[in-house]
Coordinates of C-alpha atoms and ligand atoms in Angstrom, one line a residue:
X290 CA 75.2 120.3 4.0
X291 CA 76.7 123.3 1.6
X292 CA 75.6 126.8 0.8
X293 CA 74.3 125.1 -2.2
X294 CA 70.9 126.4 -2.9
X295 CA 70.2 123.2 -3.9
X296 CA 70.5 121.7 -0.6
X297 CA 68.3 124.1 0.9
X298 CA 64.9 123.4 2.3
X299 CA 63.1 125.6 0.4
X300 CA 62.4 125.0 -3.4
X301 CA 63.7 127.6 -6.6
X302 CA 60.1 128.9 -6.9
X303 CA 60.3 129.5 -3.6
X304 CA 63.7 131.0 -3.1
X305 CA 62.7 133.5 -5.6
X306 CA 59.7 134.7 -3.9
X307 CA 61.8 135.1 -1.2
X308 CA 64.7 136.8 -3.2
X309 CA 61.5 139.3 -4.2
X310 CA 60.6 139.8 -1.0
X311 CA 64.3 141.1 0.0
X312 CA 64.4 143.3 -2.9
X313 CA 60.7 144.7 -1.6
X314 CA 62.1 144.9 1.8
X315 CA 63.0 147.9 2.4
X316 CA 59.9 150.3 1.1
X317 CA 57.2 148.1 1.9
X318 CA 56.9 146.5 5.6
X319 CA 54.5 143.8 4.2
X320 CA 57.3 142.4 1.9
X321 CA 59.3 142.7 4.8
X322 CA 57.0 140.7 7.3
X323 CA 56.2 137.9 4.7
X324 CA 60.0 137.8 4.7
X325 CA 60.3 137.4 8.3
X326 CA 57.7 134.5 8.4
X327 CA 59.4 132.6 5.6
X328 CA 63.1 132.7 7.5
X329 CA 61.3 132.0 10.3
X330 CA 59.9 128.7 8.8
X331 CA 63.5 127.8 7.4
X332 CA 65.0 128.8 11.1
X333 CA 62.2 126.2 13.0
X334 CA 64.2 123.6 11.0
X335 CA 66.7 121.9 12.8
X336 CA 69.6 124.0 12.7
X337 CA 71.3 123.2 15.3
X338 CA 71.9 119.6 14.3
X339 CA 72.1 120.4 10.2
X340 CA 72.7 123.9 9.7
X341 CA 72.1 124.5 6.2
X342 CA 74.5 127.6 5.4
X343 CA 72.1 129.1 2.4
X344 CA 69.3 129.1 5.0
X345 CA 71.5 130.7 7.9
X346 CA 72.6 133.4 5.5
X347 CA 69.0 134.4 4.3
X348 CA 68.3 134.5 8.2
X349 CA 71.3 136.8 8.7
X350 CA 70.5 139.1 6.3
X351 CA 66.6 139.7 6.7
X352 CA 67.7 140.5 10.3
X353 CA 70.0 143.0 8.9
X354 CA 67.1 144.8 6.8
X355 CA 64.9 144.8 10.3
X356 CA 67.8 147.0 11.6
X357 CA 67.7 149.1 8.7
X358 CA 64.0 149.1 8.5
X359 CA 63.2 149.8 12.1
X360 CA 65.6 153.2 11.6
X361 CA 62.7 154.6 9.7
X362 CA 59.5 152.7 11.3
X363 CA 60.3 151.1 14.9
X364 CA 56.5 149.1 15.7
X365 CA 56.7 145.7 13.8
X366 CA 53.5 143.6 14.6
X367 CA 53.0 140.2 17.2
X368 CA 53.4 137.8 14.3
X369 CA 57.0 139.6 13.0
X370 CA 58.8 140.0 16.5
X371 CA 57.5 136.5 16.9
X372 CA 59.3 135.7 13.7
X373 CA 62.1 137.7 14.5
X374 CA 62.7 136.3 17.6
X375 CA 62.8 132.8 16.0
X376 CA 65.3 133.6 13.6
X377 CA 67.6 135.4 16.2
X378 CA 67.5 132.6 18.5
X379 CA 68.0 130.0 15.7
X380 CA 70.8 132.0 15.0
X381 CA 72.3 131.9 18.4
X382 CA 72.0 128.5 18.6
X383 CA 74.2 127.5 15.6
X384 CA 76.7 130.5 16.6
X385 CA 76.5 128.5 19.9
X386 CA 77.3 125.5 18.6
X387 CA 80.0 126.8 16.7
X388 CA 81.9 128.5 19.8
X389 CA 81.5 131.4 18.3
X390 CA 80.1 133.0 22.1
X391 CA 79.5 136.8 21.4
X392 CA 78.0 136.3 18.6
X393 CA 75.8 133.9 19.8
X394 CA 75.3 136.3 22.9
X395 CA 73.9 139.4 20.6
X396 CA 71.6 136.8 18.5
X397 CA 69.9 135.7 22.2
X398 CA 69.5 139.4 23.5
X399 CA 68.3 140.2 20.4
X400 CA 65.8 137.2 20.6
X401 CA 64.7 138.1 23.9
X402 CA 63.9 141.3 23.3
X403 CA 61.8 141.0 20.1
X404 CA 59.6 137.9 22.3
X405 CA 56.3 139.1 22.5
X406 CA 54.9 138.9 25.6
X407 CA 52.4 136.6 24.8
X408 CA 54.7 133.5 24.1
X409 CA 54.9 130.2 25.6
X410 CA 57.0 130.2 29.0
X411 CA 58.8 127.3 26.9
X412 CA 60.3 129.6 24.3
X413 CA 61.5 131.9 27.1
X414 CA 62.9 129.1 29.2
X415 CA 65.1 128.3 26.2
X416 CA 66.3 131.7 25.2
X417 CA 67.3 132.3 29.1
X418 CA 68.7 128.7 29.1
X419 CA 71.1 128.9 26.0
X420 CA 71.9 132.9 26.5
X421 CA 73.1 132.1 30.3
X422 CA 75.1 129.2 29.2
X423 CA 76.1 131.6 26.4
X424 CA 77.1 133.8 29.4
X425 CA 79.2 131.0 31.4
X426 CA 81.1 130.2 28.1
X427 CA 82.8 133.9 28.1
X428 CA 82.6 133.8 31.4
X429 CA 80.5 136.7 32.5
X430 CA 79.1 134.8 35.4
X431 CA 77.1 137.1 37.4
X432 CA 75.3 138.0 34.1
X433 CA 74.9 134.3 33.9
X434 CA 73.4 134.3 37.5
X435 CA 70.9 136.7 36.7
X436 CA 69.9 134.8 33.5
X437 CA 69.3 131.6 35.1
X438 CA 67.5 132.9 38.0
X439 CA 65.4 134.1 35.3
X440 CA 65.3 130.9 33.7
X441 CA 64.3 129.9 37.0
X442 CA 61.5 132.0 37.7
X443 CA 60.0 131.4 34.1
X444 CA 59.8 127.8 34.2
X445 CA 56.9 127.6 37.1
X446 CA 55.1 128.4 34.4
X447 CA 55.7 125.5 32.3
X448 CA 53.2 122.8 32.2
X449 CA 54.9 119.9 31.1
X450 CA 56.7 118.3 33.8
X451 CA 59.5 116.6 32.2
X452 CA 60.3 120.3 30.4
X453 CA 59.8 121.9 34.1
X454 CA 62.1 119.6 35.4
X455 CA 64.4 119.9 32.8
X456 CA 65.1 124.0 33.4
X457 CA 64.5 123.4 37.1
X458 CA 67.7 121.0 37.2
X459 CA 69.8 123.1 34.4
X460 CA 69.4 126.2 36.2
X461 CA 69.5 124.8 39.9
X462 CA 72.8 122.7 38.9
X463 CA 74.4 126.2 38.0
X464 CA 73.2 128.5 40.3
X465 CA 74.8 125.8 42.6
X466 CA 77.6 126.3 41.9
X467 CA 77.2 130.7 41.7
X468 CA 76.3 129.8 45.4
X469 CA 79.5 127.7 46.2
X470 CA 81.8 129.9 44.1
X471 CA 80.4 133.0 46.9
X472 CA 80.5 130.8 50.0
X473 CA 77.4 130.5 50.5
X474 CA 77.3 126.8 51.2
X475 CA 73.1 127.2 52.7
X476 CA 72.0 128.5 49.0
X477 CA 74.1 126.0 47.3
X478 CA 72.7 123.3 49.0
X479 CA 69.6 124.2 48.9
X480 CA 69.8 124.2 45.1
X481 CA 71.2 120.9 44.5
X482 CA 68.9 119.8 46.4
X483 CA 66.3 121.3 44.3
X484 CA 68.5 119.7 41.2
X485 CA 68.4 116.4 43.1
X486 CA 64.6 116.2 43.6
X487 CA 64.5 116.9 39.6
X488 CA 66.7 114.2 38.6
X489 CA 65.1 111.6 41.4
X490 CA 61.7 112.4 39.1
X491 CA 63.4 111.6 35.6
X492 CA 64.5 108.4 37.2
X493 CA 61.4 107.4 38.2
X494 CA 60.0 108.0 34.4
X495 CA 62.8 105.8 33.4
X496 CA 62.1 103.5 35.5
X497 CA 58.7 103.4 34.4
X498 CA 59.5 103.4 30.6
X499 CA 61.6 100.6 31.2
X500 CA 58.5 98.6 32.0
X501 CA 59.6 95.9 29.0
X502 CA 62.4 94.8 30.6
X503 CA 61.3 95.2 34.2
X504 CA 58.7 92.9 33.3
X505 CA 60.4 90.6 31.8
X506 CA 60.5 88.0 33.9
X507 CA 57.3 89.2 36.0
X508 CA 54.5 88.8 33.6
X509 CA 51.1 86.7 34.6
X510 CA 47.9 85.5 32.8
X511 CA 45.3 87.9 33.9
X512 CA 42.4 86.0 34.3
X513 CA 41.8 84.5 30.7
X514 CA 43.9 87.2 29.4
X515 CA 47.4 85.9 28.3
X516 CA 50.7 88.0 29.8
X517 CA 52.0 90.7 27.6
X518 CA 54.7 89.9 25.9
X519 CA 57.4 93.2 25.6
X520 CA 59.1 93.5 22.3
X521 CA 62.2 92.6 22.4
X522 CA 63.3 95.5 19.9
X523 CA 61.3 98.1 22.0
X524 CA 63.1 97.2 25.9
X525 CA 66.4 96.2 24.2
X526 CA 67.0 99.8 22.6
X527 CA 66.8 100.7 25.9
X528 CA 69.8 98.7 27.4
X529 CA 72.7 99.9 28.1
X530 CA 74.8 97.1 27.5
X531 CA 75.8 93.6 27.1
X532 CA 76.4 91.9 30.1
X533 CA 78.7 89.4 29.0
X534 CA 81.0 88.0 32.2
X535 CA 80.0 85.6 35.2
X536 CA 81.6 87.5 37.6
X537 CA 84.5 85.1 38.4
X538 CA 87.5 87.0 37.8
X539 CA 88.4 90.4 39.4
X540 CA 87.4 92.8 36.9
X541 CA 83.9 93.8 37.3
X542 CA 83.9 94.5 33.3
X543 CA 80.7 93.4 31.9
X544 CA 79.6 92.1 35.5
X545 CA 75.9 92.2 36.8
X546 CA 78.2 94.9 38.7
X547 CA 80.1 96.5 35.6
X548 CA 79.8 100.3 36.3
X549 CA 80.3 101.0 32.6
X550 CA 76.4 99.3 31.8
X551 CA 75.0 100.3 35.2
X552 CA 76.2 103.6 36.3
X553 CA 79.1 104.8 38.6
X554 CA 78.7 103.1 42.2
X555 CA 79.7 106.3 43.8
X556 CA 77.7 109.7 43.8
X557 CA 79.9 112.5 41.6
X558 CA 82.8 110.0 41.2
X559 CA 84.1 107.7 38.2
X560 CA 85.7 104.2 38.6
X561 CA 89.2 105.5 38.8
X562 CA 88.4 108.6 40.4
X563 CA 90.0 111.2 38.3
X564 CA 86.8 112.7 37.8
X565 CA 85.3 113.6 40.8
X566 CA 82.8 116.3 42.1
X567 CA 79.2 117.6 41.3
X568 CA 80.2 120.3 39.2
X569 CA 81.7 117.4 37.0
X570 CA 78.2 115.7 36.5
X571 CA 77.5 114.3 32.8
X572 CA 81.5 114.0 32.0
X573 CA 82.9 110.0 31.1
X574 CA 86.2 109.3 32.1
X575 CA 88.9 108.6 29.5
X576 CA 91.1 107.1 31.4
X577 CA 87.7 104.1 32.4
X578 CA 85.4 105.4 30.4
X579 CA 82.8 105.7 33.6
X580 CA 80.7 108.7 33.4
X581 CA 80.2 111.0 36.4
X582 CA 76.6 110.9 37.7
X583 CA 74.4 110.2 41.1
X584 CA 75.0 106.5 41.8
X585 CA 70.8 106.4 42.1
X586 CA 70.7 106.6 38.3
X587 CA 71.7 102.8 38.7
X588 CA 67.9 102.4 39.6
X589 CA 67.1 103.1 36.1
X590 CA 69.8 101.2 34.0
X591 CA 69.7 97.5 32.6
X592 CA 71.6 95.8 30.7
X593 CA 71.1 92.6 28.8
X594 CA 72.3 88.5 28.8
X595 CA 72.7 86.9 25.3
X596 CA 71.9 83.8 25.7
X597 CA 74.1 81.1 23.9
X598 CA 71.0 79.5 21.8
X599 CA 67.4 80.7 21.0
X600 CA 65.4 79.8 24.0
X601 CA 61.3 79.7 25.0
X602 CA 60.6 83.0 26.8
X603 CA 59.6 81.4 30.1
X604 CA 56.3 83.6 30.1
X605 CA 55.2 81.5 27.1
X606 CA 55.3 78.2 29.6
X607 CA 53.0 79.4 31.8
X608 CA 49.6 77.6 32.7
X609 CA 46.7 79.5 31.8
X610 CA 43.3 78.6 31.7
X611 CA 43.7 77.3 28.9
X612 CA 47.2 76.1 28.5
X613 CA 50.5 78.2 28.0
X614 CA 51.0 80.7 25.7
X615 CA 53.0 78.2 23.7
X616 CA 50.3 76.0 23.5
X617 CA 47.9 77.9 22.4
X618 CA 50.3 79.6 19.8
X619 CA 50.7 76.2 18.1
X620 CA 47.6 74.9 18.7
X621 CA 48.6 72.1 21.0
X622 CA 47.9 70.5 24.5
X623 CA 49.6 71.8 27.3
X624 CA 50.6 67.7 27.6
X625 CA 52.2 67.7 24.1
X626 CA 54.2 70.5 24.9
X627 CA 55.6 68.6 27.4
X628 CA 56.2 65.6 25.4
X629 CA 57.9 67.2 22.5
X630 CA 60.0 69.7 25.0
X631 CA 61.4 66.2 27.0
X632 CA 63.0 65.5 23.3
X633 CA 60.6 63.1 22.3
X634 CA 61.1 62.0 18.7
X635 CA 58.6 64.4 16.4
X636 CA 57.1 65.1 13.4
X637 CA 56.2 68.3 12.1
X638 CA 54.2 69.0 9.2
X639 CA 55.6 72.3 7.7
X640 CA 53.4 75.1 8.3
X641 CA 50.9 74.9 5.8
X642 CA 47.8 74.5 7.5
X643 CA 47.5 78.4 9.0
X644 CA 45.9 77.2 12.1
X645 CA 49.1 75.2 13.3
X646 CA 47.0 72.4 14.0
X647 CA 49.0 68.8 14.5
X648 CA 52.0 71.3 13.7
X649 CA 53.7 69.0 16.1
X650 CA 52.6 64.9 16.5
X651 CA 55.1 63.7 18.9
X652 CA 52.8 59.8 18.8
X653 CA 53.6 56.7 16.9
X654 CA 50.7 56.9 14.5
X655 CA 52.3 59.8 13.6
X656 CA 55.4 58.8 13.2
X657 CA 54.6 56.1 10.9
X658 CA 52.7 58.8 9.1
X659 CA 56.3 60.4 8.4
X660 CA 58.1 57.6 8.1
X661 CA 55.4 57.2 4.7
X662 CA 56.0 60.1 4.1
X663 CA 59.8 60.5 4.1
X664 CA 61.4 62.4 1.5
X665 CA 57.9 64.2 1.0
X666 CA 58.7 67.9 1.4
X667 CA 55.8 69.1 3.4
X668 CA 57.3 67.1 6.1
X669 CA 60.2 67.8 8.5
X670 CA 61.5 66.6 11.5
X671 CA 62.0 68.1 14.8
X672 CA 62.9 67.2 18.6
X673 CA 62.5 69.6 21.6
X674 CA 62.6 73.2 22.2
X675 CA 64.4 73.3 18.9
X676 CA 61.4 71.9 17.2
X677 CA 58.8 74.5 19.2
X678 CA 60.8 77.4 18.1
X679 CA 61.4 76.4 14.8
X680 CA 57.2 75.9 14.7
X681 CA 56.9 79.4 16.1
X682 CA 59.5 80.7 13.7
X683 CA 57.0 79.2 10.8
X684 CA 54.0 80.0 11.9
X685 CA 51.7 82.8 10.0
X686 CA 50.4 84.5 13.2
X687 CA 48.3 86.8 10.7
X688 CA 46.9 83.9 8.7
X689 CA 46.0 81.8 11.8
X690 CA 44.2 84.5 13.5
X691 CA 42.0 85.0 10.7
X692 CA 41.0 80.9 10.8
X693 CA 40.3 81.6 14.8
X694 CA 38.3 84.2 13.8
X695 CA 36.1 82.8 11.1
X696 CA 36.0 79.4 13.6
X697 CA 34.7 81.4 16.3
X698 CA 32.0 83.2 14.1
X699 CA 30.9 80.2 13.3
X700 CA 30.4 78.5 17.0
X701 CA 28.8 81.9 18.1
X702 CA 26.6 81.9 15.7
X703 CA 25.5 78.0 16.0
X704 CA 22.8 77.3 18.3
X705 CA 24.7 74.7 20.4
X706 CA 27.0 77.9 21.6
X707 CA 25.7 77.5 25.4
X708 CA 26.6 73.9 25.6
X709 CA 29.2 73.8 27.7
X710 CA 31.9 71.7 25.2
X711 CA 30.9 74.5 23.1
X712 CA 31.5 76.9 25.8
X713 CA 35.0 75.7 26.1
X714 CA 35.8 75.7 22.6
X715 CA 35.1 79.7 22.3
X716 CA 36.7 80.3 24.9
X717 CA 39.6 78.8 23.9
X718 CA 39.8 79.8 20.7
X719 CA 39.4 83.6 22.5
X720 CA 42.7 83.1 24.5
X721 CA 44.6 81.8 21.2
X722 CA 43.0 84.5 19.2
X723 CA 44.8 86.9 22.4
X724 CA 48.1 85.5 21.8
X725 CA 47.8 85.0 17.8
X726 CA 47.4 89.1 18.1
X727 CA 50.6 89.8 20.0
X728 CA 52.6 87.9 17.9
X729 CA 50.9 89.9 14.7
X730 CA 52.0 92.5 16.5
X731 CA 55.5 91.8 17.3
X732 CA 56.1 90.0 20.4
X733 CA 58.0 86.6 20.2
X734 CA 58.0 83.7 22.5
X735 CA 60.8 82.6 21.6
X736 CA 64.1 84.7 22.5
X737 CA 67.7 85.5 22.2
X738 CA 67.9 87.9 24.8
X739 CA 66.9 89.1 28.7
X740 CA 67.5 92.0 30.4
X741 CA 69.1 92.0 33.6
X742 CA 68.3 94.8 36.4
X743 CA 70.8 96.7 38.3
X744 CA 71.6 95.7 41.8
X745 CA 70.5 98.8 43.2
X746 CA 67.0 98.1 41.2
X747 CA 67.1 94.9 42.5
X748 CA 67.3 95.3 45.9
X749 CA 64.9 97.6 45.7
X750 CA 62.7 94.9 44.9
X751 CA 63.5 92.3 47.7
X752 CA 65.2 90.1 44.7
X753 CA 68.9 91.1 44.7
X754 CA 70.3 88.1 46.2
X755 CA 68.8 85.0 44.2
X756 CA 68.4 87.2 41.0
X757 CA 72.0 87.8 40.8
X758 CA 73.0 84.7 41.4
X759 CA 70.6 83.3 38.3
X760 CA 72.0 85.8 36.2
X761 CA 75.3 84.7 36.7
X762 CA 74.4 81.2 35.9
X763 CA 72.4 82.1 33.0
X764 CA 75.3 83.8 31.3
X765 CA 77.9 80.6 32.2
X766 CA 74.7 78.1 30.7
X767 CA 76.2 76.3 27.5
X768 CA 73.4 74.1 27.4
X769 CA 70.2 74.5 26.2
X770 CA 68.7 72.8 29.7
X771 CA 70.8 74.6 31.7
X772 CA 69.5 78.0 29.8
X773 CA 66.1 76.6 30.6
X774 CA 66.7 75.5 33.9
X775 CA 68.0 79.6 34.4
X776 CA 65.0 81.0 32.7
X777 CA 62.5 78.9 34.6
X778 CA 64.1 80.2 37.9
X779 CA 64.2 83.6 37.3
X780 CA 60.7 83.5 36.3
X781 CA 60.0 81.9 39.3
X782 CA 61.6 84.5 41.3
X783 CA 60.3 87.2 40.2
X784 CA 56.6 86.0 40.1
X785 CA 56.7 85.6 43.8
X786 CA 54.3 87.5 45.4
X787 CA 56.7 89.9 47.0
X788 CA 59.0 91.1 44.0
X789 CA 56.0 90.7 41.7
X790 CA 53.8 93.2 43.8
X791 CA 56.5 96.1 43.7
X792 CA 56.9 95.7 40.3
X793 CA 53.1 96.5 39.4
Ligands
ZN195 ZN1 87.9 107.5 35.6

């Protein structure tokens, strides 16, 4: 961004209002308050991140005609300290991230002190938060101290736990270190432990937001509902890294162990160990590019496996009650899945019946029906997984659904619906329906990707040992039964009762 007006986030109309109000300013505190609330709106943009000079200037100076104001007439209402205090700290923030430190200092006292009493502990919390690191940057640590122990004793206020947590570890971490810079090694532990029991919370979130990938593997039909299936663009946003290498040679580089994708192995410590020690927490290496951290933040890091060629998401292969996922997405039997997936010669119409029916006809009648048809463009030809994903690929989830859905208005509404063939037929058509709508919505059974679990996550869950080991095969597979074979197993795995149950 520029000081060009343009640029700003306000409109010409409404840069001259505001231009009015300044001139107003002065002899009439109403100008002067409607001024106030209008910087204040430009100041709750994001200014730290795009500070948009025009806007940081207007802030400046209706700051400067409080001062000159306040001379004259000191009591300003709730709603203008409120906007005053928005604008100073706004201010402080970009001075902040700017270095420019006394500056930034004046903007956050000055903040602070126009805060009516009445606001959120969150707003406070923040103030304390940037003045005291304010503070440590021109390295007036006991006012620091005292800033953070304030910070401190604001957030037990807060509600929101993860924002709680946040302050709590901020101003735990440093006042730390206040303790250890004095000697007093029972406060500063006492404080990092605090810090700890804060971090071990985020963890666990992250653990639990990483649910896609965690369950990757672990999915199973729920009664006659079919497994979800996790978006692979939602848990692969999420990873933290390619994990590319078998684990034969010496480097651990992009291992199942590779401390750049899951974390350092060593609390406080990078791989080479030029960083070391709490106080360097949050800091990568540039000598190995490891960053400093508590080794259990490993619990909540993945990484993923590409595999070498597109692949049936073993979740898909599963029996339900009425067939796999797979089959029901294509509108097959559960025994012509098998046929066409052991490579038996097919033909597949191209997807223009919606419903998928006969999408696949792995018979000889069949056959003969292509072989007549041969050259005909609504046919093609297909054999194995190749041929299921390339049905999936074609298939309009959206348009099929709405078939199943007219079909099944129909059988409800006939009055053979309580036969039991009939019976059947619904509730197949439900489950497909089930499936049809997660693939409208996203989810794909057939993949290109899986994530793979730290060790430390892993053994956790009881699976480290034969999980590892599959992983390791999966990324030398070069064949699409070897993927398979891989897949299969590590669904297997982590199905088992044991890993499956801790997983919930
Ligand atoms: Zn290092």
């Amino acid at each position: 961004m520029t000081g060009d007006r343009t640029t700003s986030n306000v409109g010409v109309d409404e840069i001259d209002a505001v231009e009015a109000l300044e001139a107003r300013a002065l002899e009439d505190r109403a100008a002067l308050e409607a001024l106030l609330e209008a910087c204040a709106t430009l100041a709750r943009e994001p200014h730290l991140f795009a500070p948009d000079e025009a806007s940081i200037d207007r802030c400046e100076r209706a700051l400067e005609l409080v001062d000159l104001s306040a001379a004259a007439e000191p009591e300003f209402t709730t709603a203008a300290r409120r906007s005053i205090a928005i604008i100073a700290s706004a201010l402080g923030r970009v001075s902040l991230a700017n270095a420019a430190f006394a500056h930034a200092e004046q903007r956050f006292e000055r903040a602070l002190e126009a805060l009516p009493t009445q606001s959120t502990p969150t707003e406070r919390a923040w103030l304390l938060h940037d003045l005291a690191r304010c503070l440590e940057a021109r390295e007036a640590m006991t006012r620091a101290e005292q800033r953070w122990r304030e910070c401190a004793a604001t957030l037990r206020t807060i509600d929101d736990a993860i924002e709680r947590d946040y302050f709590e570890s901020a101003s735990a971490e440093r006042l730390a270190a206040a303790a250890r810079a004095r000697s007093d090694d029972t406060a500063a532990r006492a404080f990092e432990d605090a810090a700890d029991r804060c971090d071990d919370r985020a963890i666990e979130r992250e653990v639990a937001a990483n649910a896609g990938a965690e369950r990757f593997f672990a999915e199973r039909w729920s009664g006659s509902s079919p497994p979800p299936i996790a978006r692979e663009a939602d848990w692969i946003r999420r990873s933290q890294g390619l994990v590319r290498n078998p684990g034969a040679s010496e480097s651990t580089v992009g291992t199942v162990d590779c401390e750049a994708i899951f974390g350092t192995s060593q609390d406080d410590r990078c791989a080479c160990g030029a960083l070391a020690g709490r106080s360097q927490r949050g800091a990568i290496c540039d000598r190995c590019g490891i960053e400093v951290q508590r080794a259990a933040r490993r619990r909540s890091r993945f990484g993923h496996i590409a595999l070498s060629e597109r692949a049936i998401h073993p979740t898909a292969l599963l029996g339900g009650p009425h067939g796999s996922m797979l089959a029901l997405a294509l509108d097959l039997t559960d025994d012509r899945v098998v046929a066409v997936r052991e490579r038996v010669r097919c033909v597949r119409y191209l997807a223009i019946d919606p419903r998928g029916a006969d999408t696949l006809a792995p018979d000889s009648e069949e056959l003969a029906a292509f072989d007549a048809g041969r050259g005909d463009p609504a046919f093609l030809v297909g054999t194995g997984d190749e041929a299921l994903i390339d049905a999936l690929d074609r298939l309009n989830a959206d348009g099929a659904a709405q078939e199943v859905s007219l079909e099944l208005r129909a059988l409800r509404g006939h009055k053979s619906a309580d036969r039991p063939e009939q019976r059947l037929r619904i509730d197949r058509l439900e489950a497909r329906a089930a499936v049809l709508s997660q693939l409208s919505a996203g989810a794909s059974l057939a993949i290109d990707h899986v994530p793979v679990l730290s060790s430390v996550r892993l053994e956790e869950l009881g699976l480290r040992a034969p999980v590892v080991a599959l992983y390791e095969a999966l990324i030398a597979a070069r064949t699409p039964t070897d993927t398979d074979t891989n897949l299969a197993a590590l669904a297997e795995v982590f199905r088992r009762d044991a890993g499956a149950a801790t997983i919930e």
